[in-house]
CSV table of C-alpha atoms (C1' of nucleotides) in Angstrom, one decimal:
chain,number,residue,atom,x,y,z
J,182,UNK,CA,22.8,3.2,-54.0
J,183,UNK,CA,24.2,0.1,-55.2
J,184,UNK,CA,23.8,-3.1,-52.9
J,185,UNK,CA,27.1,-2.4,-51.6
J,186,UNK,CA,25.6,-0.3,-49.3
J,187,UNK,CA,23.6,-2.7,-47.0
J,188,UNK,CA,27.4,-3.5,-46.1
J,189,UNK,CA,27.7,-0.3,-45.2
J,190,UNK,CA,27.7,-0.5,-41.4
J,191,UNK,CA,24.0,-0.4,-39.6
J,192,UNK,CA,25.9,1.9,-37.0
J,193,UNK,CA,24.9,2.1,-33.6
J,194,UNK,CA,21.9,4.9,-34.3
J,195,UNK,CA,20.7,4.0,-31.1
J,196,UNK,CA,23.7,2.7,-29.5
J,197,UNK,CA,22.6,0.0,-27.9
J,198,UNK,CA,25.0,0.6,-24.4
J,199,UNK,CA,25.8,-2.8,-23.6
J,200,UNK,CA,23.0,-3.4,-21.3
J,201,UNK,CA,20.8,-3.1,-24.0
J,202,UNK,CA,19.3,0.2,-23.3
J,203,UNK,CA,18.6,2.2,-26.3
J,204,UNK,CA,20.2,6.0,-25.9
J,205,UNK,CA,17.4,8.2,-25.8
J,206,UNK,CA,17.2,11.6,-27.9
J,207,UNK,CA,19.0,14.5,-26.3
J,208,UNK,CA,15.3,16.2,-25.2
J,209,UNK,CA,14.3,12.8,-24.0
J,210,UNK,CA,17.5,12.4,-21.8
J,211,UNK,CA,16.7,15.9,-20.5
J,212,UNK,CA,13.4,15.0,-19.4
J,213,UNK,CA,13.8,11.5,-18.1
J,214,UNK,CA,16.5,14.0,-15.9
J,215,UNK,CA,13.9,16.3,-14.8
J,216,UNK,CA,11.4,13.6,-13.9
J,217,UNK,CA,14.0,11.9,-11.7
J,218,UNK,CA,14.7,15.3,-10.2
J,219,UNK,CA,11.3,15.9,-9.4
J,220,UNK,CA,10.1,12.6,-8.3
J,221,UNK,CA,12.9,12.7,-6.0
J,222,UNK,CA,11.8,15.6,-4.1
J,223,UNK,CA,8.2,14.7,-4.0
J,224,UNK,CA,9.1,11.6,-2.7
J,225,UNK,CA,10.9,13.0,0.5
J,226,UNK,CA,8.2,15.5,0.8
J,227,UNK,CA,4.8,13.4,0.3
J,228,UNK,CA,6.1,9.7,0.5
J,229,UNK,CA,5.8,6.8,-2.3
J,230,UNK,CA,2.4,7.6,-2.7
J,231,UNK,CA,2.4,11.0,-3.8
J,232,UNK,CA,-0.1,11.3,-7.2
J,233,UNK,CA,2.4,10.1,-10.4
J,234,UNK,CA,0.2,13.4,-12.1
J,235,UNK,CA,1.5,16.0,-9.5
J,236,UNK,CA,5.2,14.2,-10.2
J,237,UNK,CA,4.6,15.6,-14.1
J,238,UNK,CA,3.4,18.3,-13.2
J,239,UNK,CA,6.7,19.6,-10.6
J,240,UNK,CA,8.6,18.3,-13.9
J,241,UNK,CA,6.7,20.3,-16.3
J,242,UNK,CA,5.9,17.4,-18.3
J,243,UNK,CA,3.0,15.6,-19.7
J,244,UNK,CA,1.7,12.6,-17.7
J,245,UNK,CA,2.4,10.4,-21.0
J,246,UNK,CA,5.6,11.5,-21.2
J,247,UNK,CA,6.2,10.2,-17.6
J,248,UNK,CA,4.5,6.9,-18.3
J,249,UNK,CA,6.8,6.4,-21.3
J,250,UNK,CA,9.8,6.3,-19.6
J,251,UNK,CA,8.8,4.9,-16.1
J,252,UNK,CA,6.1,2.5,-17.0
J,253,UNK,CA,4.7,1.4,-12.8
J,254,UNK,CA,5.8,3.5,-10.0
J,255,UNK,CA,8.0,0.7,-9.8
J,256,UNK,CA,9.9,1.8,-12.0
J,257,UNK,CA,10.0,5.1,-11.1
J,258,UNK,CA,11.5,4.1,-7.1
J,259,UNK,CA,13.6,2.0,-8.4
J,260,UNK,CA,15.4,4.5,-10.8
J,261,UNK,CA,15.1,6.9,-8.1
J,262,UNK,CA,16.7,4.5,-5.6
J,263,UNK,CA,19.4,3.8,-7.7
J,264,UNK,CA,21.6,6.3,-6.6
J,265,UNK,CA,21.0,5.8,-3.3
J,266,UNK,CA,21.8,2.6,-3.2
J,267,UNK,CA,24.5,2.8,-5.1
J,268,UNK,CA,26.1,4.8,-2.3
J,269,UNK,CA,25.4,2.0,0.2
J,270,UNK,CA,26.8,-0.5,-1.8
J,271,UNK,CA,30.3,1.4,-1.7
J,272,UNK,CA,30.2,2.3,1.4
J,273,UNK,CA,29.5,-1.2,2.5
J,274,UNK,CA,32.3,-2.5,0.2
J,275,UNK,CA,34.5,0.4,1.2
J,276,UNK,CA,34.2,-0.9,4.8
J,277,UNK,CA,35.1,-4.0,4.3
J,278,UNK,CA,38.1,-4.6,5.6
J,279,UNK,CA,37.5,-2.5,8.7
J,280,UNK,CA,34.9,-4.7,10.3
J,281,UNK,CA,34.6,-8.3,11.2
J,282,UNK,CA,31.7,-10.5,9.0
J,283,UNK,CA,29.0,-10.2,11.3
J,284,UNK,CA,29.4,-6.7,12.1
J,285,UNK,CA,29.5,-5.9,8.6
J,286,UNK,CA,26.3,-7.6,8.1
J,287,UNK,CA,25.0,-5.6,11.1
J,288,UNK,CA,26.3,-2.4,9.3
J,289,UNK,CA,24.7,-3.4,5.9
J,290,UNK,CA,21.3,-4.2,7.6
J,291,UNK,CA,21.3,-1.1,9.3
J,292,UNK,CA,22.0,1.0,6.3
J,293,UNK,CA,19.4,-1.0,4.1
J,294,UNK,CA,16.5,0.1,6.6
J,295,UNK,CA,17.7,3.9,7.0
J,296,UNK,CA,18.0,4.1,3.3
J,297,UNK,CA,14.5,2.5,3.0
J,298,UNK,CA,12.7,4.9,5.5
J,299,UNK,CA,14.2,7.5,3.4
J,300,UNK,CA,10.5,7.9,1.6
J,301,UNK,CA,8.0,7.2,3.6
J,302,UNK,CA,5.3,4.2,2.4
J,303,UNK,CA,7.8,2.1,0.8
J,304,UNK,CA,9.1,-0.3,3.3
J,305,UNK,CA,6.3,-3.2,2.1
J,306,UNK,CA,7.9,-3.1,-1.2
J,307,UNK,CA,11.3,-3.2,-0.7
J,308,UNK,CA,11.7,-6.4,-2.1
J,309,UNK,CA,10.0,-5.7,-5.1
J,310,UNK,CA,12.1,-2.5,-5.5
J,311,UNK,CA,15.1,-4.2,-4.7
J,312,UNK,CA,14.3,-6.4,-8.2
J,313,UNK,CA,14.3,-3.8,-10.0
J,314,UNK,CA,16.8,-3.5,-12.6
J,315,UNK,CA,18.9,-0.7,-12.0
J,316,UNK,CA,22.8,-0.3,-11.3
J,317,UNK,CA,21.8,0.4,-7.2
J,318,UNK,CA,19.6,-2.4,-6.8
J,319,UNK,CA,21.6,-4.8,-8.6
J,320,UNK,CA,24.8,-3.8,-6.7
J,321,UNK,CA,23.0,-3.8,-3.4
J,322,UNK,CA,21.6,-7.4,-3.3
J,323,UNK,CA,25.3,-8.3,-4.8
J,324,UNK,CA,27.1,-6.5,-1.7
J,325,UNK,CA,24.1,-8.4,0.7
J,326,UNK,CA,24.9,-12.0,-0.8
J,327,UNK,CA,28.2,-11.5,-0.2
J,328,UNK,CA,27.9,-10.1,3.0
J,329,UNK,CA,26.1,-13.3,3.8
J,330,UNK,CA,28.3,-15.7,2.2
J,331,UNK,CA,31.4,-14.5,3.9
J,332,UNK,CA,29.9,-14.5,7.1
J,333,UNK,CA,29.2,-18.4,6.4
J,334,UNK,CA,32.5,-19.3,5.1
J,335,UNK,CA,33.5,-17.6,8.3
J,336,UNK,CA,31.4,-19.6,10.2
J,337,UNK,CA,29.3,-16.7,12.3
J,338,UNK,CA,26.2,-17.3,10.9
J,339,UNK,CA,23.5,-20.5,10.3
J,340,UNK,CA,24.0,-21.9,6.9
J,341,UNK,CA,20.6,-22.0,6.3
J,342,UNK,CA,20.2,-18.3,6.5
J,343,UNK,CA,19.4,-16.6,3.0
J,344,UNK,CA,20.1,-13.1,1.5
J,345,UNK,CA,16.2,-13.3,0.9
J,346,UNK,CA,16.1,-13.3,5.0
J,347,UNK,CA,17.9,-10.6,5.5
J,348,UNK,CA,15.5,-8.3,3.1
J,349,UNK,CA,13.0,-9.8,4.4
J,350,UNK,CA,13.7,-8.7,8.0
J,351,UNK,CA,15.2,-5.3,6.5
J,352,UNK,CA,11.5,-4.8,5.7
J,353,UNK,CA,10.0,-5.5,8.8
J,354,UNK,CA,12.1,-3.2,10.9
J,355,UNK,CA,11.3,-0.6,8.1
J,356,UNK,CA,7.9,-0.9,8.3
J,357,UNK,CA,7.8,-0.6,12.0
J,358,UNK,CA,9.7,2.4,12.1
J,359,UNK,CA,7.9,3.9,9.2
J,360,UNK,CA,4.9,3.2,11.2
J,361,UNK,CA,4.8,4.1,14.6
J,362,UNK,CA,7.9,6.4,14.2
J,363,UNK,CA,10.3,3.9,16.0
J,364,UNK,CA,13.6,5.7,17.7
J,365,UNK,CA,16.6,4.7,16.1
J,366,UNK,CA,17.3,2.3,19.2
J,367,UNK,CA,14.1,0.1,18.4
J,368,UNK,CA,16.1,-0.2,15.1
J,369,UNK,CA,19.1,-1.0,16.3
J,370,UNK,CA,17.2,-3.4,19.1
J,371,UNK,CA,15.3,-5.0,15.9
J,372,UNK,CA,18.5,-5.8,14.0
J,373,UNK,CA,20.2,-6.6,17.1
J,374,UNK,CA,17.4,-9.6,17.7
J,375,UNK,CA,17.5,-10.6,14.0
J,376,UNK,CA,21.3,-10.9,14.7
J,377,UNK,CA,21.1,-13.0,17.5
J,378,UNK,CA,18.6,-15.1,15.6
J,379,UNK,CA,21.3,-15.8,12.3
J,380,UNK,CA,24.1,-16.3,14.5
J,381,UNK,CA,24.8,-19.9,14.5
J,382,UNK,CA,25.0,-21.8,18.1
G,53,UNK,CA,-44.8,17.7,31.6
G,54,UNK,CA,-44.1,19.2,35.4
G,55,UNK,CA,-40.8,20.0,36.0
G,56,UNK,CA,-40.2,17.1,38.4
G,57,UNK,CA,-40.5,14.9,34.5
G,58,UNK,CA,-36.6,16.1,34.2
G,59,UNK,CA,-36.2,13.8,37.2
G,60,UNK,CA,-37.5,11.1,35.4
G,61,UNK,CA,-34.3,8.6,34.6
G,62,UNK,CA,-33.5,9.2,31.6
G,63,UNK,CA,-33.0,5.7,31.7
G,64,UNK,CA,-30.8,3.6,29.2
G,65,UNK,CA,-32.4,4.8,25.6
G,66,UNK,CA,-29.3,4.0,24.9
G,67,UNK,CA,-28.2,1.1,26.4
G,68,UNK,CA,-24.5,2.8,26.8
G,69,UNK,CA,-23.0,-0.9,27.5
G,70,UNK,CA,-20.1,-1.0,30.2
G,71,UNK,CA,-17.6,0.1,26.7
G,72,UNK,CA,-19.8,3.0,25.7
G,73,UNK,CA,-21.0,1.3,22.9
G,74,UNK,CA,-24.8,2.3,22.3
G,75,UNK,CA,-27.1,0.0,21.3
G,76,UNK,CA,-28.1,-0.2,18.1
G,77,UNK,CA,-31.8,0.0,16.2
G,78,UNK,CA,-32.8,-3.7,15.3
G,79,UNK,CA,-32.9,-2.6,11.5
G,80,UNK,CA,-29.5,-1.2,11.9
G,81,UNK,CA,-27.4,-4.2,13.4
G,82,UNK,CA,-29.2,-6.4,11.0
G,83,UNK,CA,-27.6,-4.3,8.4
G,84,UNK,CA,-24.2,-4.0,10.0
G,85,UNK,CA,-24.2,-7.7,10.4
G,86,UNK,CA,-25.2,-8.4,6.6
G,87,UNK,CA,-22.2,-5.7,5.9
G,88,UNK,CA,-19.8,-7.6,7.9
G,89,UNK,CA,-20.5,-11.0,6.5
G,90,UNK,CA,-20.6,-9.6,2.9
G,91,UNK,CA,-17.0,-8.2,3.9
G,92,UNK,CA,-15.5,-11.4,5.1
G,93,UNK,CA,-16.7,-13.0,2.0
G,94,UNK,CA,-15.1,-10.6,-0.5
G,95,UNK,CA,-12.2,-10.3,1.3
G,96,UNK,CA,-11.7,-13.6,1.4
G,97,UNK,CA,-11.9,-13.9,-2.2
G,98,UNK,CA,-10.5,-10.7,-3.7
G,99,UNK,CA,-7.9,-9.5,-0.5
G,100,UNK,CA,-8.1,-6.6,1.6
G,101,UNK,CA,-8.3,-4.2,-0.9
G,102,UNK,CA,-11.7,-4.8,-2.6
G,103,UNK,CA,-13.9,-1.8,-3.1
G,104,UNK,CA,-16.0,-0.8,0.0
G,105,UNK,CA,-18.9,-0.2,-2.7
G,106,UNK,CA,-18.6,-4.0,-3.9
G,107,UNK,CA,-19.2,-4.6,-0.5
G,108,UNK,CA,-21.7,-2.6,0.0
G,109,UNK,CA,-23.7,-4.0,-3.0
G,110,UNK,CA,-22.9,-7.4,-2.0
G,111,UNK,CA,-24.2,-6.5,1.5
G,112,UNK,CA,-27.4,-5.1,-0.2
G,113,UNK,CA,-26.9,-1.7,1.5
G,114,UNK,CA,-26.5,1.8,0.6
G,115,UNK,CA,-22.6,2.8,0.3
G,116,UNK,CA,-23.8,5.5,2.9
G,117,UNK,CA,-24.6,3.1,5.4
G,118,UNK,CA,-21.6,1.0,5.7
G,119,UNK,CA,-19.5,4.1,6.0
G,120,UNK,CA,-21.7,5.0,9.0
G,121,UNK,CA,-21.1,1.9,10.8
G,122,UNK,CA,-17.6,1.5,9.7
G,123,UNK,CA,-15.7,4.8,9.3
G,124,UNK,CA,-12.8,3.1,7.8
G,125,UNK,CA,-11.2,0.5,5.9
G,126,UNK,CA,-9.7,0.0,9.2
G,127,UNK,CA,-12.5,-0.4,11.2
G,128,UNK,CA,-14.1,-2.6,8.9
G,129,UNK,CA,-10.5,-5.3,8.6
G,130,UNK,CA,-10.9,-5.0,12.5
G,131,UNK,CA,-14.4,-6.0,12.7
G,132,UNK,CA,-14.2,-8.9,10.4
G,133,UNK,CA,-11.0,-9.9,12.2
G,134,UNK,CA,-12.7,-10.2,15.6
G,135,UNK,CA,-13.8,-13.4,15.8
G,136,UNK,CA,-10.6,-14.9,13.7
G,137,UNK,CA,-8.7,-13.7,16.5
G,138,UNK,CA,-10.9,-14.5,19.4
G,139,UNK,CA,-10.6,-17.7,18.4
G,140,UNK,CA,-6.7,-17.6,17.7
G,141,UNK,CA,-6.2,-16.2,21.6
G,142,UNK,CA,-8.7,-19.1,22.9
G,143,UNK,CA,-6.9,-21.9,21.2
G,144,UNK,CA,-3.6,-20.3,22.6
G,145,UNK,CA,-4.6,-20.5,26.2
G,146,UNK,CA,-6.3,-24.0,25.6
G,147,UNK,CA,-3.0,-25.5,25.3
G,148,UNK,CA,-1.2,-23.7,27.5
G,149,UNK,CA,-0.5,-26.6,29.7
G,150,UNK,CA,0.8,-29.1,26.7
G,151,UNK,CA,3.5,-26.7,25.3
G,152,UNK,CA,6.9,-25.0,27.2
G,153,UNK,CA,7.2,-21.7,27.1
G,154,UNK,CA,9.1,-21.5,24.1
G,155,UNK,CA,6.4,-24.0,22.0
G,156,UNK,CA,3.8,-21.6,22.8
G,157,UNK,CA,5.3,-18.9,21.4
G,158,UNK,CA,6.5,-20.3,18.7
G,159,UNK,CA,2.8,-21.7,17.9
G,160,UNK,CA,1.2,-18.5,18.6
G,161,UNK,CA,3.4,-17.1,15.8
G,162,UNK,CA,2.8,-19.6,13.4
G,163,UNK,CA,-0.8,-19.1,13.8
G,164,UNK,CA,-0.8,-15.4,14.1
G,165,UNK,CA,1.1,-15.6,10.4
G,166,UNK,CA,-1.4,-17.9,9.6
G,167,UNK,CA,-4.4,-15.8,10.2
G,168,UNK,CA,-3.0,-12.7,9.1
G,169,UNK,CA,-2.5,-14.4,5.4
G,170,UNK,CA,-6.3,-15.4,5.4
G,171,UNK,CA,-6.8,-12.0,3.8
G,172,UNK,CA,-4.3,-10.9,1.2
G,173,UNK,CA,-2.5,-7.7,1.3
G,174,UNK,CA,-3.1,-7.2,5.1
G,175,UNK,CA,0.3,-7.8,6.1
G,176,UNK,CA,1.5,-4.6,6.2
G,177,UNK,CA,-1.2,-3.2,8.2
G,178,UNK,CA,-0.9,-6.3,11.0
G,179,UNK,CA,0.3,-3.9,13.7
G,180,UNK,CA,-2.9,-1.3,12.6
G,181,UNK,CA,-5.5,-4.1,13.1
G,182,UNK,CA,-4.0,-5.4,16.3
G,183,UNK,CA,-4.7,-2.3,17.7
G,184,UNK,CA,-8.9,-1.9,16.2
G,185,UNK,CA,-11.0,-1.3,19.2
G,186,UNK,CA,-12.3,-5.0,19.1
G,187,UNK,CA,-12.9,-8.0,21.2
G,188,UNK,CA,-10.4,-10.7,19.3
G,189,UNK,CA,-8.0,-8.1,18.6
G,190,UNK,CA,-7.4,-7.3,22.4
G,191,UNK,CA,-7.6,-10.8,23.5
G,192,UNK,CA,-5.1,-11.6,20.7
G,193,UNK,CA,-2.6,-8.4,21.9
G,194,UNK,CA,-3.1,-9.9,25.6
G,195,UNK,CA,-2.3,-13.3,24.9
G,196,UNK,CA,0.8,-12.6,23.3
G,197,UNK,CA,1.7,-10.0,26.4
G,198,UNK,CA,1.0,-13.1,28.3
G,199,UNK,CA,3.1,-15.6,26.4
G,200,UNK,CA,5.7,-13.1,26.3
G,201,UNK,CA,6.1,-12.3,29.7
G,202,UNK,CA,5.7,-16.1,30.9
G,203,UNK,CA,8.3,-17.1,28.4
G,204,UNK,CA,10.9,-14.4,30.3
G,205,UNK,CA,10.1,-15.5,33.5
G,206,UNK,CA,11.0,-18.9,32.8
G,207,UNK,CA,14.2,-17.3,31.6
G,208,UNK,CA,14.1,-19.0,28.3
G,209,UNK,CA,13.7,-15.5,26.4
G,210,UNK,CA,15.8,-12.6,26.2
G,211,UNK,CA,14.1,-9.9,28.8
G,212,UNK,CA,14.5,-6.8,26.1
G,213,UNK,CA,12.1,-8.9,23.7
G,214,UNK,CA,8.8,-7.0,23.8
G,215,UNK,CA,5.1,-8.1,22.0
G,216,UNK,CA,5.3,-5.3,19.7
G,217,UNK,CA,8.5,-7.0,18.8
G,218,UNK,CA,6.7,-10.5,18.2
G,219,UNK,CA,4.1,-8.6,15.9
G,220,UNK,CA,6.9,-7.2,13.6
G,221,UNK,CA,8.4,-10.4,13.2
G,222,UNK,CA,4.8,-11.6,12.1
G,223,UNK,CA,4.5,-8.8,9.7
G,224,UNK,CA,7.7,-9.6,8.3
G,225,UNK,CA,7.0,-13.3,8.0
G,226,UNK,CA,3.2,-12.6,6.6
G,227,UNK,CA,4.4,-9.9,4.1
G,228,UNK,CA,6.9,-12.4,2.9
G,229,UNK,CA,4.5,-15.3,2.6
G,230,UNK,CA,2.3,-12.9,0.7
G,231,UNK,CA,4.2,-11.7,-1.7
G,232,UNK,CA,6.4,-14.3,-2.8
G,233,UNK,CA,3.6,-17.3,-2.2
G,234,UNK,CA,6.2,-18.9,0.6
G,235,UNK,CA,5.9,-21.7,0.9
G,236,UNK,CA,4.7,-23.1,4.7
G,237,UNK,CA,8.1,-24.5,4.8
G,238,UNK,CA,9.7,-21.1,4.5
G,239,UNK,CA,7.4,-19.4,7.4
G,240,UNK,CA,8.6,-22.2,9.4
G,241,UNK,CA,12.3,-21.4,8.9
G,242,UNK,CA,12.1,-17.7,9.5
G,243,UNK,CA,9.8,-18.2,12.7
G,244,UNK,CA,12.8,-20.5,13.2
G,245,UNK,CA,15.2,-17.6,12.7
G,246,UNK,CA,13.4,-15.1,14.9
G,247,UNK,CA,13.3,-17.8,18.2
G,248,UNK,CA,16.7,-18.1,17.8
G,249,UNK,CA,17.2,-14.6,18.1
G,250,UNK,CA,15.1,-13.8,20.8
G,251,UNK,CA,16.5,-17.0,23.1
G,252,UNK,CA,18.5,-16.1,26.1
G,253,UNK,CA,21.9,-16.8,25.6
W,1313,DC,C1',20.7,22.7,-46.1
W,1314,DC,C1',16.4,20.2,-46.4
W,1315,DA,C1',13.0,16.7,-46.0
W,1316,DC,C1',11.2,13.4,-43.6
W,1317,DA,C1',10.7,9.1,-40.7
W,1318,DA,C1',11.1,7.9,-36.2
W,1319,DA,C1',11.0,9.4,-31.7
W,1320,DG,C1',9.0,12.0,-28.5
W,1321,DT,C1',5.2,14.9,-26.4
W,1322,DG,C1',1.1,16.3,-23.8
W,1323,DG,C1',-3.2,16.1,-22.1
W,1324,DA,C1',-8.1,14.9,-23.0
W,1325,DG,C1',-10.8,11.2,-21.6
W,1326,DG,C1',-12.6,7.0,-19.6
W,1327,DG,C1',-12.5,4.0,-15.8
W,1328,DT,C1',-12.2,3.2,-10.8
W,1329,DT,C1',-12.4,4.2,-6.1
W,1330,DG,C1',-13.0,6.9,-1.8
W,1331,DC,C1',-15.9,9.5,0.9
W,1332,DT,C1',-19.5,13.2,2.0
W,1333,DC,C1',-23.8,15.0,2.4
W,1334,DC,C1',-28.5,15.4,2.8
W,1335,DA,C1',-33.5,14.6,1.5
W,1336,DC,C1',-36.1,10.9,2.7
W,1337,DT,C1',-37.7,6.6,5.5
W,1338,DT,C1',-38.3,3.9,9.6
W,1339,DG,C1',-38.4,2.2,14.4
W,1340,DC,C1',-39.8,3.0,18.8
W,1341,DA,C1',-40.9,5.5,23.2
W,1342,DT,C1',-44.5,7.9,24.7
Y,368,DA,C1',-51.3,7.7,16.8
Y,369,DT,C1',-47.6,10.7,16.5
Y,370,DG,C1',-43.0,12.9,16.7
Y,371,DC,C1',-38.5,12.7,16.2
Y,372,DA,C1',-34.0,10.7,16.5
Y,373,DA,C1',-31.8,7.2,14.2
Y,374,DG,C1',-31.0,5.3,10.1
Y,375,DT,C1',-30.7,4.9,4.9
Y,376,DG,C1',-29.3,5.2,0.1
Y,377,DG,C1',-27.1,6.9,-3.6
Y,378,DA,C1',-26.1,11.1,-6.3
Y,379,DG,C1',-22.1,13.6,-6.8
Y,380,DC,C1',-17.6,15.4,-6.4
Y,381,DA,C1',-12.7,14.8,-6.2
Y,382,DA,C1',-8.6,12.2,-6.8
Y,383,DC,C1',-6.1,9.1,-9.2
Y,384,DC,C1',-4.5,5.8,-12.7
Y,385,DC,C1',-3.4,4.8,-17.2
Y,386,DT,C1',-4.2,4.7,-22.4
Y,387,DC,C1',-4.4,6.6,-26.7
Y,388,DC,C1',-3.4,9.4,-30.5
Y,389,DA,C1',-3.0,13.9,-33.1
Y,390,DC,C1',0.7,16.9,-33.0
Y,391,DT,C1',5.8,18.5,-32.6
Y,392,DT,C1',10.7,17.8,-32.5
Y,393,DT,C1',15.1,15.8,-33.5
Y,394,DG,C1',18.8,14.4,-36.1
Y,395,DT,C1',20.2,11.9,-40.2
Y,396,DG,C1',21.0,10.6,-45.2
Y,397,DG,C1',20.9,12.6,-49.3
DNA sequence: CCACAAAGTGGAGGGTTGCTCCACTTGCAT
DNA sequence: ATGCAAGTGGAGCAACCCTCCACTTTGTGG
């Protein structure tokens, strides 16, 4: 090889995707698939809390290789909320037109706290989950800001109101229906209140 | 012993005090006293989720032991809350007199936010501990009934506002202020946010 | 097609905590 | 003084978290 061949383009072996992720190798990427898969359904069936070990064990893979790839449990909700949220996002997008600002923030709300309840022990940590960097989470607290400035330039809501607010009461009203198994209408009488609070006078 | 001996009172051994609480061995409620002040101290220092066996050694008692007196990590929160809240529901009524209806709710929030954050990571669990079998968490619970209902009848509150309401909002705040070190200034504002919504219109 | 470096794997192992259980000790009523 | 119910302590087991590293697999450059 002569030194001509340092020209020779450093192609993307791991194709770094624009995000900067790295692409895995194809029995990595099956795996990381078969984790999701089965973290997923442990989650509906045991809650957030369910042992990380059993998770490896429904996916037939070592508990290494799940640390590997999903470093904190974090991690692991986060990429299986990603989907999920993802879907709410749209939806709330897809709506947009349809309803006036403040319902739509009523809508969103709602949505947020079903979608949290979905697994059962999570509702403290939505915030934190809702950091994670993932294509749902991102595009979730992008539709809420939104949601929130709109309904400001529209007037309908106090200016001093934050997006940070809005999660923040998402995960109160989670947490109380996660807890004592609150009816839907305690969660619709919970955002209701909240509303009434943002509104401005 | 004659038969007429069963007649014999079988008087108090144990004291079964008006709550059915019995009374306990001297040696014994020293020891549950040294467990409870070697509990306020490390939760005080390392949150609510320091190991009960820490405790225990700091107690200088047998792990054994303090699970006797306090079954659960539960119980145990409760306990060491008591007198926090006794004292929380006592200043409350104290200035009942000085503050509308609509101050003293807002100041019995502020300072139920502010003694829920004495311990870290108890937040979540607010609701859980309001409800411990325990002198200050009952006077607490009562006092805000009180507040509440008073507040309606003056008309200044929306009538479908309920306590267990009041205590998610102070979950929400408290988890908030927790996690992301809020500032005072922030509780303020969202306490701010929740009277708004729960004002008549 | 092969050889081989980098990427990936699995699970043993060490650390922590929760909680139970029971052989022993102690207070106290008689 | 004595008997026994109440109380005690901590060994021990189970669950879980997470790290670490000897081994296996992939896919690439020659």
């Amino acid at each position: 090889m002569h030194g001509g061949g340092i020209l020779h383009l450093q192609v993307a072996k791991k194709k770094p995707s624009r995000t900067g992720e790295v692409s895995l190798r194809a029995d990595a990427q099956l795996n990381r698939e078969r984790i999701l898969a089965a973290a997923e359904e442990m989650f509906l069936e045991h809650g957030a809390n369910v042992s990380l070990e059993d998770v490896a064990k429904r996916a037939n893979v070592g508990i290494g290789t799940l640390y590997r790839r999903f470093p904190t449990r974090e991690a692991l909700l986060g990429a299986a909320y990603s989907a999920r949220f993802l879907e709410l996002a749209e939806a709330s997008r897809a709506r947009d037109g349809e309803l006036t600002p403040t319902e739509s923030v009523r809508a969103y709300l709602e949505q947020l706290v079903l979608h949290t309840n979905v697994y059962r022990g999570i509702a403290a940590s939505l915030g934190t989950v809702l950091q994670t960097d993932t294509p749902g989470c991102h595009a979730t607290s992008e539709e809420g800001r939104r949601l929130v400035r709109r309904a400001q330039k529209a007037g309908v809501i106090r200016r001093d109101v934050t997006f940070e607010d809005l999660v923040c009461v998402a995960t109160a009203i989670s947490l109380a229906s996660e807890q004592s198994a609150s009816s839907k209408s305690r969660v619709a009488h919970l955002v209701d209140v909240f509303l009434g609070g943002i509104a401005s006078r």
